[in-house]
Amino acid sequence: MSRIILILLGLCIASTATAQDDEARSVKYKERTVIDFEGVDVTGELVKPQGQLLLDRKRANFNPFIRLREDFNVEMRQSIDEMK
């Protein structure tokens, strides 16, 4: 029992500990930064695939799984018969 009390007391004390603020450090940035890209040369070569790898694909044709209906007359008649 005393172990549980000590553990709870330790957790309560540890939860109130906070870090100290370091107010002495402050960072100041320059008001303006200028970067000159005039002297930069980029060299390299363009790498292309050999031959024609990309062929024109045909558009996929799927059979419709949903049959579109124009009316629901049969179901309406059945619901009327159920109501009677």
Short mmCIF file of C-alpha atoms in Angstrom, two decimals:
data_model
loop_
_atom_site.label_atom_id
_atom_site.label_comp_id
_atom_site.label_asym_id
_atom_site.label_seq_id
_atom_site.Cartn_x
_atom_site.Cartn_y
_atom_site.Cartn_z
CA MET A 1 0.00 0.00 0.00
CA SER A 2 2.83 2.37 0.83
CA ARG A 3 4.42 1.68 -2.56
CA ILE A 4 1.27 2.81 -4.35
CA ILE A 5 1.17 6.02 -2.29
CA LEU A 6 4.84 6.70 -3.04
CA ILE A 7 4.31 6.09 -6.76
CA LEU A 8 1.28 8.40 -6.85
CA LEU A 9 3.15 11.07 -4.90
CA GLY A 10 6.11 10.81 -7.29
CA LEU A 11 3.83 11.15 -10.31
CA CYS A 12 2.11 14.20 -8.84
CA ILE A 13 5.41 15.93 -8.13
CA ALA A 14 6.89 15.00 -11.52
CA SER A 15 3.88 16.33 -13.40
CA THR A 16 4.41 19.84 -12.02
CA ALA A 17 8.05 20.09 -13.13
CA THR A 18 8.55 22.47 -16.04
CA ALA A 19 11.52 23.54 -18.10
CA GLN A 20 13.09 26.92 -17.49
CA ASP A 21 12.72 29.59 -20.14
CA ASP A 22 15.94 30.82 -21.68
CA GLU A 23 15.22 34.50 -22.20
CA ALA A 24 18.85 35.52 -22.73
CA ARG A 25 19.03 34.01 -26.22
CA SER A 26 17.46 35.96 -29.01
CA VAL A 27 17.94 35.44 -32.72
CA LYS A 28 18.08 38.44 -35.03
CA TYR A 29 17.82 37.97 -38.77
CA LYS A 30 18.96 40.32 -41.47
CA GLU A 31 16.29 42.50 -42.89
CA ARG A 32 17.04 41.41 -46.44
CA THR A 33 18.97 38.50 -48.01
CA VAL A 34 20.22 38.67 -51.60
CA ILE A 35 21.24 35.51 -53.46
CA ASP A 36 23.04 35.87 -56.79
CA PHE A 37 22.43 33.04 -59.29
CA GLU A 38 24.23 34.68 -62.21
CA GLY A 39 27.41 32.63 -61.85
CA VAL A 40 25.65 29.26 -61.67
CA ASP A 41 25.93 26.99 -64.73
CA VAL A 42 23.97 23.77 -64.91
CA THR A 43 25.40 21.14 -67.23
CA GLY A 44 24.10 17.70 -68.05
CA GLU A 45 22.47 15.67 -70.75
CA LEU A 46 18.90 14.74 -71.38
CA VAL A 47 18.28 11.02 -71.00
CA LYS A 48 15.47 9.64 -73.15
CA PRO A 49 14.19 6.09 -73.44
CA GLN A 50 15.41 4.22 -76.48
CA GLY A 51 12.63 3.43 -78.92
CA GLN A 52 8.99 4.10 -78.42
CA LEU A 53 7.87 2.76 -75.08
CA LEU A 54 4.60 4.63 -74.80
CA LEU A 55 2.01 3.25 -77.17
CA ASP A 56 -1.45 4.64 -77.67
CA ARG A 57 -3.78 2.59 -75.55
CA LYS A 58 -7.33 1.81 -76.54
CA ARG A 59 -10.08 2.98 -74.29
CA ALA A 60 -11.43 0.20 -72.09
CA ASN A 61 -14.89 -1.08 -72.92
CA PHE A 62 -16.83 -2.49 -69.98
CA ASN A 63 -20.19 -4.19 -70.07
CA PRO A 64 -22.65 -2.27 -67.92
CA PHE A 65 -23.49 -4.07 -64.70
CA ILE A 66 -26.41 -1.78 -63.91
CA ARG A 67 -29.50 -1.98 -66.05
CA LEU A 68 -31.14 1.41 -66.32
CA ARG A 69 -34.90 1.30 -66.09
CA GLU A 70 -37.38 3.78 -67.45
CA ASP A 71 -40.24 2.96 -65.11
CA PHE A 72 -41.14 1.06 -61.96
CA ASN A 73 -44.72 0.18 -62.86
CA VAL A 74 -44.47 -3.45 -61.72
CA GLU A 75 -43.19 -2.48 -58.27
CA MET A 76 -45.81 0.24 -57.92
CA ARG A 77 -48.60 -2.24 -58.67
CA GLN A 78 -47.18 -4.69 -56.14
CA SER A 79 -47.02 -2.02 -53.44
CA ILE A 80 -50.64 -1.04 -54.14
CA ASP A 81 -51.68 -4.69 -53.81
CA GLU A 82 -49.82 -4.95 -50.49
CA MET A 83 -51.63 -1.88 -49.16
CA LYS A 84 -55.09 -3.34 -49.88
#
